Amino acid sequence: MDFKELAAFQKSFLLAMNIFNLSKSFPKEEKYALTDQIRRSSRSVSANIAEAFRKRRYPNHFISKLTDSDAENSETSVWLEFALKCEYIDLATFTELNNQTIEIGKLINFMINNPGKFGCKI
């Protein structure tokens, strides 16, 4: 299995791309603040899942990278909340994207709690 086949990777990558496209409409004054931060955190979710998968030979490293991924996913949720409160996105968009972060978080936590199912030797 390749990390790109993992549901958590696929869903987090899609979310990061959706956020990238959405954030193109954010005000220019947010370029180095909200826009940069939400793009970085959303992309880090997928990147950390990929790193975790490559470290599955070492269960503690696998879990550690996944907890980093989960933290980045939570950060993305906070940035979405800021985008909503700053009125850069509407409630429907926020709800859709935030629900995706919740689903991704559940998938990541399943991986954390079940490392043996992902090739870790426990």
Steps between C-alpha positions, in 0.01 A plus 500: 500500500611853425418793729304658214246219536420594860157661542646752746761606245254525213243699696759733655665563162163584345418733790836675464437556130149631568639739760774611260244586232265666747777705660584660164201725566621615844602868525858588403572629852453142623770360269762452772251436778183297459556391139852375562413336831193310381683378191797382705299321767266331252793377289687378807223253579570298184875544524510366855283202405749419223792530741322285758438228247868487411587470870260216574794271568529695826154514663586792730622709206192402300272613781703815562472617138129421502451711812679782315256448214205509738629824654536661156148388418373670817695814409333500159163492674595808703607689187168409338326650803700821453407507130134469598515769769688735266224436244735360235286185478132442565353266759418228246859491373635501854270217603594287199875550545489467878306175472779375276758584770292305750485197271874520431566522874301182557697319230832617644397397850400157372851464359652616831292251697557212256858522374515124438237534227738730312807279501654586834667211676375518857 
